[in-house]
Coordinates of C-alpha atoms and ligand atoms in Angstrom, one line a residue:
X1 CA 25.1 -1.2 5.0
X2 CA 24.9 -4.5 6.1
X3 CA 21.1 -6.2 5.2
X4 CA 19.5 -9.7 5.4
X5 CA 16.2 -10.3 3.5
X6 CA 14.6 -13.7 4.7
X7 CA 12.6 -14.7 2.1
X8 CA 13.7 -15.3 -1.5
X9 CA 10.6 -15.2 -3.7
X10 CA 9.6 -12.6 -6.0
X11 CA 10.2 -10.3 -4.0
X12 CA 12.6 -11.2 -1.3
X13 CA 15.2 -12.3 -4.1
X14 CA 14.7 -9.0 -6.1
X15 CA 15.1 -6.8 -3.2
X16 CA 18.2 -8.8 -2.1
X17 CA 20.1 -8.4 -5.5
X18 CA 19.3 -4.8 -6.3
X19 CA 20.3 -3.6 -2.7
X20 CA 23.2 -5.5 -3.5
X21 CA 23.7 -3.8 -6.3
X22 CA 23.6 -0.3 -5.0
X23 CA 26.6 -1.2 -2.9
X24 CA 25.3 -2.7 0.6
X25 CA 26.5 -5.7 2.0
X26 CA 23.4 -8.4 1.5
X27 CA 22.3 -11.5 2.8
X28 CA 19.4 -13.8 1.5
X29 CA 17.5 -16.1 3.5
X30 CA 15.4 -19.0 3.3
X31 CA 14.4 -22.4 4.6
X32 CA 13.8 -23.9 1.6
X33 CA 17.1 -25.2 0.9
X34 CA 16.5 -26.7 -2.4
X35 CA 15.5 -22.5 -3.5
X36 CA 18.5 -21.8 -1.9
X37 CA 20.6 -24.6 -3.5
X38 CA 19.5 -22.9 -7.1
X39 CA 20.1 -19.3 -5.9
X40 CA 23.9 -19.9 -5.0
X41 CA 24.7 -21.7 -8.2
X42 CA 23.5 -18.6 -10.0
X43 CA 20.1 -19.9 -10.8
X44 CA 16.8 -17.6 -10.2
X45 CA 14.1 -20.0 -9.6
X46 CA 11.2 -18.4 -11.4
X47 CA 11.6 -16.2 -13.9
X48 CA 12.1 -12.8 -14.3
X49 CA 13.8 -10.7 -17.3
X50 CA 17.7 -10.0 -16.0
X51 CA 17.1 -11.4 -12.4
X52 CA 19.5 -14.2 -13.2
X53 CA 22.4 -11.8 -14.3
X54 CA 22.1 -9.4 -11.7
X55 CA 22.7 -11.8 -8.9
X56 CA 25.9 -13.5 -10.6
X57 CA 26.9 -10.4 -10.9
X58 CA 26.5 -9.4 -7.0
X59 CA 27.9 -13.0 -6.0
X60 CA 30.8 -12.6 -8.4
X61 CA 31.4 -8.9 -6.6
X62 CA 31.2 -10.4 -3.2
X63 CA 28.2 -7.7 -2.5
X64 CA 25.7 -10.9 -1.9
X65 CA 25.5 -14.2 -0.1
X66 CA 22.6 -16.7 0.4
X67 CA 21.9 -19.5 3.4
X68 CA 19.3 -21.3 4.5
X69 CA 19.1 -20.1 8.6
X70 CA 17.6 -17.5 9.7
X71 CA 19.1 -17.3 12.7
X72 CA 22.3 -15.7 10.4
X73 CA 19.6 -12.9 8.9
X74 CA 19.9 -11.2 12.5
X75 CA 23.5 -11.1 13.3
X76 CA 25.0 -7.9 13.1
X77 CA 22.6 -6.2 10.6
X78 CA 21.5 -2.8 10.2
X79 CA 18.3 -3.3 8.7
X80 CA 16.3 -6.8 8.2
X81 CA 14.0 -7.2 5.8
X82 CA 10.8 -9.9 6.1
X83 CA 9.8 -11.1 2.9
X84 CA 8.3 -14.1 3.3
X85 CA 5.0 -15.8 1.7
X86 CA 1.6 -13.9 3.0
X87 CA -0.9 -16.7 1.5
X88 CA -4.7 -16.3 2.2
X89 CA -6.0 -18.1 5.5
X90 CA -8.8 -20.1 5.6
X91 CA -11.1 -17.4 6.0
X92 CA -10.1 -15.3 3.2
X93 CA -8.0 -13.5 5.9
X94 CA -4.2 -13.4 5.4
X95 CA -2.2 -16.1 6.7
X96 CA 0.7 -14.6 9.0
X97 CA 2.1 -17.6 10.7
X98 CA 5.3 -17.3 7.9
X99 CA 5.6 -13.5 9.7
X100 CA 5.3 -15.0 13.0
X101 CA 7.6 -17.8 13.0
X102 CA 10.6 -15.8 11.0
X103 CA 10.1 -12.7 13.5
X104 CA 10.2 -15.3 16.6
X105 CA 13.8 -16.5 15.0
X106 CA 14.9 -13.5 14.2
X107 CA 14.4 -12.0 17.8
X108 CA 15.9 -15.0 19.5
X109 CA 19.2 -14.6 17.4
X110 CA 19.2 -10.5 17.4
X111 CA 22.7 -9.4 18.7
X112 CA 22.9 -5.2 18.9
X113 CA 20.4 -3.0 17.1
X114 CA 18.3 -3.5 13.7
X115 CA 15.7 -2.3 12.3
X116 CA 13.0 -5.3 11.8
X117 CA 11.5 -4.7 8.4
X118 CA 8.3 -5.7 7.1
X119 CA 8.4 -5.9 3.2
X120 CA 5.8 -8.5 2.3
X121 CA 2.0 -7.6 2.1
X122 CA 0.3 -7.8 5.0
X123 CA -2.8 -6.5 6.5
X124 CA -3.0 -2.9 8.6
X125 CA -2.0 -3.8 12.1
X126 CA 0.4 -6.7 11.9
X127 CA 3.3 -4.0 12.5
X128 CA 2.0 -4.1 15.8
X129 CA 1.9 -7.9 16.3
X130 CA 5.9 -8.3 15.2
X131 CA 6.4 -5.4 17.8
X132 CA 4.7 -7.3 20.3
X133 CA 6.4 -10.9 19.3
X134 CA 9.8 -9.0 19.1
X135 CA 9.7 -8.0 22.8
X136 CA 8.4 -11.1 24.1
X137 CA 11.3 -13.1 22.1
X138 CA 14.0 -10.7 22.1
X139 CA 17.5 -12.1 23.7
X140 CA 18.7 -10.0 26.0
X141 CA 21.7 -7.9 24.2
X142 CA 18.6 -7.0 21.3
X143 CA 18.3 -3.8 20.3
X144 CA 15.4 -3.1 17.6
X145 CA 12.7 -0.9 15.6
X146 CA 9.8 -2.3 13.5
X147 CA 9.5 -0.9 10.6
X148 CA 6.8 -1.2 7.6
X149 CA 8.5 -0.8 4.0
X150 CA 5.6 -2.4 1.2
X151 CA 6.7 -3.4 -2.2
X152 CA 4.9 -2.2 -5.1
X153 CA 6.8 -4.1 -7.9
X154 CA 5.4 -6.1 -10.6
X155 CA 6.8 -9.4 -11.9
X156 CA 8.3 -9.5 -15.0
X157 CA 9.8 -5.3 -14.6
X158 CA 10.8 -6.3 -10.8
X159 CA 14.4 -4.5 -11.6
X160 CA 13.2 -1.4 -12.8
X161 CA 10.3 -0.9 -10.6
X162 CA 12.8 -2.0 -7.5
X163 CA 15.7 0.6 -8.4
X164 CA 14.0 3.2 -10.5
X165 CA 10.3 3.3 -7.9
X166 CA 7.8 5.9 -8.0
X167 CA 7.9 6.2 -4.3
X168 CA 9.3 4.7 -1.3
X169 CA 7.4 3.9 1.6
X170 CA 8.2 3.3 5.2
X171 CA 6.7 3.3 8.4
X172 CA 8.4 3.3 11.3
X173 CA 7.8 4.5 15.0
X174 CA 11.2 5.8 15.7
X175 CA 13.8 8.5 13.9
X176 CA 16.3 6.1 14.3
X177 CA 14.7 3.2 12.1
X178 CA 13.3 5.5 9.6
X179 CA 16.8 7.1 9.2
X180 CA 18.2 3.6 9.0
X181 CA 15.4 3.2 6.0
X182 CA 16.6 6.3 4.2
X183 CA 20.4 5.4 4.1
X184 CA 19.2 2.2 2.4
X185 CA 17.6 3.6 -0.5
X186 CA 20.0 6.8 -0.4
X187 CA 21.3 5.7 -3.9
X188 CA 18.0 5.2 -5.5
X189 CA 16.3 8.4 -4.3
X190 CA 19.5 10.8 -5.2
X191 CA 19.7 9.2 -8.9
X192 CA 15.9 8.6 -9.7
X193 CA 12.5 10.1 -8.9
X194 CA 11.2 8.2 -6.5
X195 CA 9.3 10.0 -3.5
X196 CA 10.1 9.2 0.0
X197 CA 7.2 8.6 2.0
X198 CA 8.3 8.7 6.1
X199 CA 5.1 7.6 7.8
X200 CA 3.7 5.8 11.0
X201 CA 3.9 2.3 10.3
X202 CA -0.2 1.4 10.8
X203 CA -0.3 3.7 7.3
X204 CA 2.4 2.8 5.6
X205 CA 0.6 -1.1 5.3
X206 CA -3.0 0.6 4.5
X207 CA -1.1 2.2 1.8
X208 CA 0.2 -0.6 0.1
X209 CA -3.2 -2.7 0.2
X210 CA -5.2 0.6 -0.3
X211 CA -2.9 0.9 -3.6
X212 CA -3.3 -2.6 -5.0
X213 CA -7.5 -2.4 -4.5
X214 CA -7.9 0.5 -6.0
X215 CA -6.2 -1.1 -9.2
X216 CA -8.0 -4.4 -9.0
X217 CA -11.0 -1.8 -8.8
X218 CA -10.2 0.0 -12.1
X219 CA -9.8 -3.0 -14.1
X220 CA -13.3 -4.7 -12.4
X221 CA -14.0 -1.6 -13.5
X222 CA -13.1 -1.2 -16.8
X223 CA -14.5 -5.0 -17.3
X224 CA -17.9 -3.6 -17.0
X225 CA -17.4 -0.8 -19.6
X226 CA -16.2 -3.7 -22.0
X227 CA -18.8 -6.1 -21.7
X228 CA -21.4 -2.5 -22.0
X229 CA -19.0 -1.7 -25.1
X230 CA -19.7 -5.0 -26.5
X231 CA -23.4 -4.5 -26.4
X232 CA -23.5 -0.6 -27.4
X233 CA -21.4 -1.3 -30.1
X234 CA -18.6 1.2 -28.5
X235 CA -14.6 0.2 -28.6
X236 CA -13.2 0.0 -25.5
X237 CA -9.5 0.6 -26.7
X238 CA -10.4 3.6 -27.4
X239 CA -12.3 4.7 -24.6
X240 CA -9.8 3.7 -21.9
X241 CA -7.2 5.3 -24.2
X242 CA -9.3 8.9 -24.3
X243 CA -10.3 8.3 -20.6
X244 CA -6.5 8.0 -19.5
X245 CA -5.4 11.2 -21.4
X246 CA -7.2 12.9 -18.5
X247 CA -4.7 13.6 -15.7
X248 CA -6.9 12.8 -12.9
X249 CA -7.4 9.4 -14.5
X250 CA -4.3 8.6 -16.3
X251 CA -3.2 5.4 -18.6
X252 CA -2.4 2.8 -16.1
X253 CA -4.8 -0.1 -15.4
X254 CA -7.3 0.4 -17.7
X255 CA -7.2 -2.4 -20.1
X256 CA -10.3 -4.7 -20.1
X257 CA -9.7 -8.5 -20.4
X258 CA -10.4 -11.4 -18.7
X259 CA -9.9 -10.4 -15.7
X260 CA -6.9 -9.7 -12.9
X261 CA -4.8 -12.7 -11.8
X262 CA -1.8 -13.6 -10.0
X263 CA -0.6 -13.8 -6.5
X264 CA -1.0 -10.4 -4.8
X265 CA -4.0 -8.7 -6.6
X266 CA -6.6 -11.8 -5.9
X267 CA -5.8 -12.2 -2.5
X268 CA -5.1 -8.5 -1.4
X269 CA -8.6 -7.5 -2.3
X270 CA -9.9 -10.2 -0.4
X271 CA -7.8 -9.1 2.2
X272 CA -8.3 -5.8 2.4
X273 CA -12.0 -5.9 2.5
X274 CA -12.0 -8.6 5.5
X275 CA -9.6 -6.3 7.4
X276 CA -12.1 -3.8 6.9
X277 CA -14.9 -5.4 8.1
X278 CA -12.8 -6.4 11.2
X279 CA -12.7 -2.9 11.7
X280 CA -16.6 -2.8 11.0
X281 CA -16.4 -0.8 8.0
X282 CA -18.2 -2.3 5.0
X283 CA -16.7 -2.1 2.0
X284 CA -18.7 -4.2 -0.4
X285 CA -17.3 -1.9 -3.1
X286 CA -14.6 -4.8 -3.0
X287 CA -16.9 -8.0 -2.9
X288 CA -18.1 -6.1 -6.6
X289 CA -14.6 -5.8 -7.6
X290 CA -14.1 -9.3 -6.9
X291 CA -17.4 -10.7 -8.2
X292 CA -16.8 -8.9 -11.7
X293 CA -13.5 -10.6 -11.5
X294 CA -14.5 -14.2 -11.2
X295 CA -17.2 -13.8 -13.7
X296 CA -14.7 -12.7 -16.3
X297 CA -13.8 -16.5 -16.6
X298 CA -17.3 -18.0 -17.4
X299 CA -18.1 -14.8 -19.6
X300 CA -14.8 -15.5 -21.5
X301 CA -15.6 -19.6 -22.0
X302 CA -19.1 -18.8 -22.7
X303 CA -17.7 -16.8 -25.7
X304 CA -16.0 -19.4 -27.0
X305 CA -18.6 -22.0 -26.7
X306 CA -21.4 -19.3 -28.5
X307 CA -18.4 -18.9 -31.4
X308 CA -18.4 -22.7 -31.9
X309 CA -22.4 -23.2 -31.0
X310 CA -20.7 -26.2 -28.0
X311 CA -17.5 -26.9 -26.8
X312 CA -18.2 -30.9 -27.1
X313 CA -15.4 -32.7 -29.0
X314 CA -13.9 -28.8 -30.2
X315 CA -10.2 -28.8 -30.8
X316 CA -9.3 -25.4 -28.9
X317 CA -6.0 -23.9 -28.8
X318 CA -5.3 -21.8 -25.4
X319 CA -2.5 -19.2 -26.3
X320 CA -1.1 -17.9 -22.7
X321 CA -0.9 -19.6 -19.4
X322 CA 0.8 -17.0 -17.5
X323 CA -1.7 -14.9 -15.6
X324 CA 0.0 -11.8 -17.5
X325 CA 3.5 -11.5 -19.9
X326 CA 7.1 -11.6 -19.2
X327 CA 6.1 -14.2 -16.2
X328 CA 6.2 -17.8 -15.5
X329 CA 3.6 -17.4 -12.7
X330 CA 0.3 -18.9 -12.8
X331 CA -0.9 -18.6 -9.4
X332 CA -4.7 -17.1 -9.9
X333 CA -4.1 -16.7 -13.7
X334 CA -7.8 -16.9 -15.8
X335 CA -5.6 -18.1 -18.6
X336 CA -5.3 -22.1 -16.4
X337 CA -8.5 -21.6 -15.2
X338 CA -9.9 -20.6 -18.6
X339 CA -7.9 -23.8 -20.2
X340 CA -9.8 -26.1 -17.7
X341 CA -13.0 -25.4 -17.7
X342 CA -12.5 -25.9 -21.4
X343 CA -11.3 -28.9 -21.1
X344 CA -13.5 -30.3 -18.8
X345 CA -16.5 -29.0 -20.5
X346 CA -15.7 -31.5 -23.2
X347 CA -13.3 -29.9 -25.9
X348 CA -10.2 -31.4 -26.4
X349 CA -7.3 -27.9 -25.3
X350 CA -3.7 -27.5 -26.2
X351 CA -2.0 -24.9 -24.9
X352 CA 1.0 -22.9 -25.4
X353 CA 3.1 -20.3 -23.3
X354 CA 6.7 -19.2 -23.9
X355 CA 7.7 -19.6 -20.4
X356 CA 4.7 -21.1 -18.3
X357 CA 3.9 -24.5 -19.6
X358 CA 6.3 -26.4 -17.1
X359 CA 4.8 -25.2 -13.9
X360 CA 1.2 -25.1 -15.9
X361 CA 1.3 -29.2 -16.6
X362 CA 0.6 -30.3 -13.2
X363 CA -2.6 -28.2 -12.8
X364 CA -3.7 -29.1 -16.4
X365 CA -3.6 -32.6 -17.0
X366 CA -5.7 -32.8 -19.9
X367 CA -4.2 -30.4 -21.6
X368 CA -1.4 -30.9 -24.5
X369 CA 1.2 -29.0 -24.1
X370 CA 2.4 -27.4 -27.9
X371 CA 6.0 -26.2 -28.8
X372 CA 4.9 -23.5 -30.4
X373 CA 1.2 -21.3 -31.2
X374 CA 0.9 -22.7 -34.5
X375 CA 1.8 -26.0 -33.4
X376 CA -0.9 -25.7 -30.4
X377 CA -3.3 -24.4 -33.1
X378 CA -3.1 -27.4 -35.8
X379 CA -6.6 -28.5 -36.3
X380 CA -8.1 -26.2 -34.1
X381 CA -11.6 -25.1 -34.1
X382 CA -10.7 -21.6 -32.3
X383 CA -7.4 -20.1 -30.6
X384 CA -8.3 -18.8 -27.6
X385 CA -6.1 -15.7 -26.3
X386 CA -5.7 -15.7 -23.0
X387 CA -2.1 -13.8 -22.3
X388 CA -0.8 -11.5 -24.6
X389 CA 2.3 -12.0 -24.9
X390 CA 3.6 -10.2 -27.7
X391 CA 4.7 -12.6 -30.0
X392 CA 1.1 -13.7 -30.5
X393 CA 1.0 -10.8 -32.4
X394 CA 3.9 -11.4 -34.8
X395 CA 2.1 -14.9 -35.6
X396 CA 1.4 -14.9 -39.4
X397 CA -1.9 -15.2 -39.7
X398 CA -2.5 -16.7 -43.1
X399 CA -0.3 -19.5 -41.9
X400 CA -2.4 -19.6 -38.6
X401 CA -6.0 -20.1 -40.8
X402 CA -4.2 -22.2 -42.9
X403 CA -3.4 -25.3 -39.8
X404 CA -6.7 -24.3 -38.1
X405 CA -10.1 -26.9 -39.1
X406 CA -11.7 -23.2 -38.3
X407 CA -11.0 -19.6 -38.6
X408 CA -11.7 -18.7 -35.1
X409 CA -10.1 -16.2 -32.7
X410 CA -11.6 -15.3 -29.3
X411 CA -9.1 -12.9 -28.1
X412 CA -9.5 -12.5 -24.4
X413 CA -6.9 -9.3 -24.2
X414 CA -7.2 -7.6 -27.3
X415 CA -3.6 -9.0 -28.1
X416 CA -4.2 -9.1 -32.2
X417 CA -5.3 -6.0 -34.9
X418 CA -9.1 -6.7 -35.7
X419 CA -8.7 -5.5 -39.1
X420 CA -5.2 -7.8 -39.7
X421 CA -7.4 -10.7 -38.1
X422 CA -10.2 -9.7 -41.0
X423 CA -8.6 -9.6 -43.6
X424 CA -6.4 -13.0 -42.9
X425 CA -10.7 -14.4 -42.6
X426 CA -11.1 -14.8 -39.1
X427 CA -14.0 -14.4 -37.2
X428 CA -12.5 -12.2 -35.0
X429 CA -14.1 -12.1 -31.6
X430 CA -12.1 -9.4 -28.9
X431 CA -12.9 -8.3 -25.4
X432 CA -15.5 -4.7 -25.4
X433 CA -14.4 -4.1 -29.6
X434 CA -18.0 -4.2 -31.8
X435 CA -16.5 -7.2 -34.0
X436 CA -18.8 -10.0 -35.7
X437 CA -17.6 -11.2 -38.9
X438 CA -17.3 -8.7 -41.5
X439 CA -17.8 -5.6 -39.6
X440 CA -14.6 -4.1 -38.4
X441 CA -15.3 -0.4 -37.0
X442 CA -14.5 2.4 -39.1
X443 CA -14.2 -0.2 -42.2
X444 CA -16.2 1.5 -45.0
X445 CA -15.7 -1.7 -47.3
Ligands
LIG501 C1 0.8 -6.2 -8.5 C2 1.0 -4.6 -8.4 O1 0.9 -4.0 -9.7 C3 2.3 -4.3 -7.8 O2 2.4 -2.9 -7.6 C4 2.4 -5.0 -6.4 O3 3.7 -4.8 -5.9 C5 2.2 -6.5 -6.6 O4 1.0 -6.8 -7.2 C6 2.3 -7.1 -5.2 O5 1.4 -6.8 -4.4 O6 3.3 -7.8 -4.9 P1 1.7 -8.1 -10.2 O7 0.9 -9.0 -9.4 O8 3.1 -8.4 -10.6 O9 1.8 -6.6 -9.4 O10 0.8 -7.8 -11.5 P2 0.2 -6.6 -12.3 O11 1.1 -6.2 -13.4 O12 -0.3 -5.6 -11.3 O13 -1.1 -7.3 -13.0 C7 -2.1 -8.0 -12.2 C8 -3.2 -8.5 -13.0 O14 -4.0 -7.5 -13.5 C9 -2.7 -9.3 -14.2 O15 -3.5 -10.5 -14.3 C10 -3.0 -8.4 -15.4 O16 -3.2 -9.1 -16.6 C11 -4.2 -7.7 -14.9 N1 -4.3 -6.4 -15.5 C12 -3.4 -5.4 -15.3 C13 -5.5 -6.1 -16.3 O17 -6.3 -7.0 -16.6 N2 -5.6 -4.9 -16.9 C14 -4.7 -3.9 -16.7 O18 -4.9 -2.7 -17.2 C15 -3.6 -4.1 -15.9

């Protein structure tokens, strides 16, 4: 088939390429020309694990092409997929002028049929609204469906959760589009196990916001039972662990830390609860979720600070940026907001992060950068975790104590082995694990 996707971030780019890949005819769209400058010399501008070798693969097939007007996205295309930013308004509200203007262009340009397709998160209802702005703006030979088709990928396993999905969901308000929809993903439902999940469009976005709240919710969630484990002396590990072997529960989403980050959960919740209450239904449920979350921050600096009795003049090394692995993205990560609040409460940070120190710098400018964790850690009165990647756990320890001034790990996502951090000499502080020096659980010694 032949598909434009306007919009080449996270997850306009991904969709692009692995539509490509199953054999349709794709073109990628966006105004920024500098992104698009990167993209056609092979380059994927942020980072995700075999992004970049997919798309010179599909360029190198012929199966892809990139430019920077959108007017191109809605010539003679079956389907056209909006994937453009969704930021948060100044209300908390999301921002749809992005939607707006790219639906406006698209319409003008439209030649013969296409199914307008709305991939990017937005709130229940704005279906409706590119409807509306489509037949207002549509040229006169413009033949189209709106359609709703949310993402559910996470960065850094965007290719596997893109090609091999749980379920697919669209919403559309004719057979037509939604058969359109199904000839897309064809290849992906016959050879995996995803679900496909025809709907009415006003559903198929509640879905998609209902999906990421009640996510954000488990870990808020789970947060709680942590800082309760922390006082009952209980483990959280193993709680979530025993919880998630029930079926009606499962494992997903249960891991305490300091907090959810990034650039959908943060400002879906929000969101999704404003959207509600434009509807008049109160769902404070979500202003706990979110308050839980912000606290996580303080709760997690305060640690620190009662491990070294004051942050003043403390050498502190911040291990993680990112606001989870396998991604450079920092947008809404605790780990920079963690690393500043550090710093400007007097102790003297330097972090490191295998992929996210670049885009980090400009938002930390009191914070040294290191080449490596022990590097960031030399003369260090605590290492702060705040992303586990997992090499953090391969770090010898002995040669960590051994650059450290002091033997201090405050491990904000349970990245290390308490009793490995023990016996190294650490005082070992974790997130919802009974730990004080000396007294690992289950440690008769
Ligand atoms: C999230 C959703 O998981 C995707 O399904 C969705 O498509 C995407 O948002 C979106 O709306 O575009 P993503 O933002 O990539 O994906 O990140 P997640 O892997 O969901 O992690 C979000 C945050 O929750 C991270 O900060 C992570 O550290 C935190 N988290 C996750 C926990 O603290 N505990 C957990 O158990 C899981």
């Amino acid at each position: 088939m032949r598909i434009s996707v306007v919009g080449t971030g996270h997850v306009g780019l991904t969709t692009a390429v692995c539509l490509a890949s199953i054999g349709h005819e794709v073109l990628g769209v966006d105004e920024d020309a500098g992104k698009i400058g990167l993209i056609s010399e092979g380059k994927v501008p942020f980072h995700e694990p075999g992004l970049q070798e997919m798309l010179r693969q599909e360029f190198a097939l012929g199966r892809m092409r990139v430019s920077t007007d959108v007017s191109d996205a809605a010539r003679q295309r079956d389907v056209i997929f909006i994937c453009v930013g969704t930021p948060t308004g100044q209300g908390g509200e999301t921002d749809l002028t992005q939607v707006e203007r790219v639906t406006r262009t698209i319409a003008n340009a439209l030649d013969g049929y296409s199914v307008i397709t709305e991939k990017s998160t937005v709130p229940v209802g704005t279906g409706q609204a590119i409807q509306r702005t489509m037949r207002e703006a549509a040229s006169p030979n413009a033949e189209f469906d709106v359609a709703s088709n949310p993402e559910f990928l996470q960065e850094g396993r965007a290719i596997a959760d893109t090609l091999q999905p749980s379920r697919i969901v669209v919403g559309t308000s004719s057979e037509r589009a939604e058969q359109s929809l199904r000839e897309v993903y064809r290849p992906i439902v016959e050879q995996g196990n995803a679900t496909f999940v025809a709907t009415d469009i006003a559903t198929a976005e509640m879905i998609k916001h209902a999906s990421n709240a009640l996510l954000a919710t488990r870990i808020s969630f789970m947060n709680q039972v942590a800082e309760l484990c922390e006082r009952a002396n209980a483990d959280v590990e193993v709680v979530a662990h025993a919880m998630g072997l029930d079926p009606r529960i499962g494992p997903h989403f249960l891991k305490a830390g300091i907090g959810y980050g990034g650039a959908c959960f943060p400002k879906d919740v929000q969101a999704f609860r404003i959207t509600a209450e434009q509807h008049g239904v109160d769902m404070s449920l979500l202003s706990e979720v979110e308050k839980v979350n912000t606290g996580r921050k303080q709760r997690f600096v305060d640690k620190v600070r009662a491990a070294l009795g004051s942050l003043e003049d403390k050498r502190i090394a911040v291990w993680g940026l990112s606001f989870k692995p396998d991604t450079d993205d920092i947008r809404g990560s605790p780990a920079v907001e963690i690393a500043r609040r550090l710093s400007t409460s007097g102790a003297f940070v330097t972090a490191y992060d295998p992929v996210a120190m670049d885009t980090a710098r400009a938002l930390l400018p009191n914070v040294d950068m290191a080449a490596d964790p022990l590097e960031a850690a030399k003369d260090a009165n605590c290492v702060a975790i705040c992303t586990e990647w997992p090499e953090f756990a391969e770090v010898d320890l002995n040669a960590l104590r051994e650059v450290m001034a002091r033997p201090v790990i405050v491990d904000g996502r349970n990245a290390l082995d308490p009793r490995a951090a023990y016996n190294a000499g650490f005082l070992y502080i974790s997130t919802g694990r009974p730990m004080v020096m000396g007294v690992v659980p289950g440690d008769d010694a």
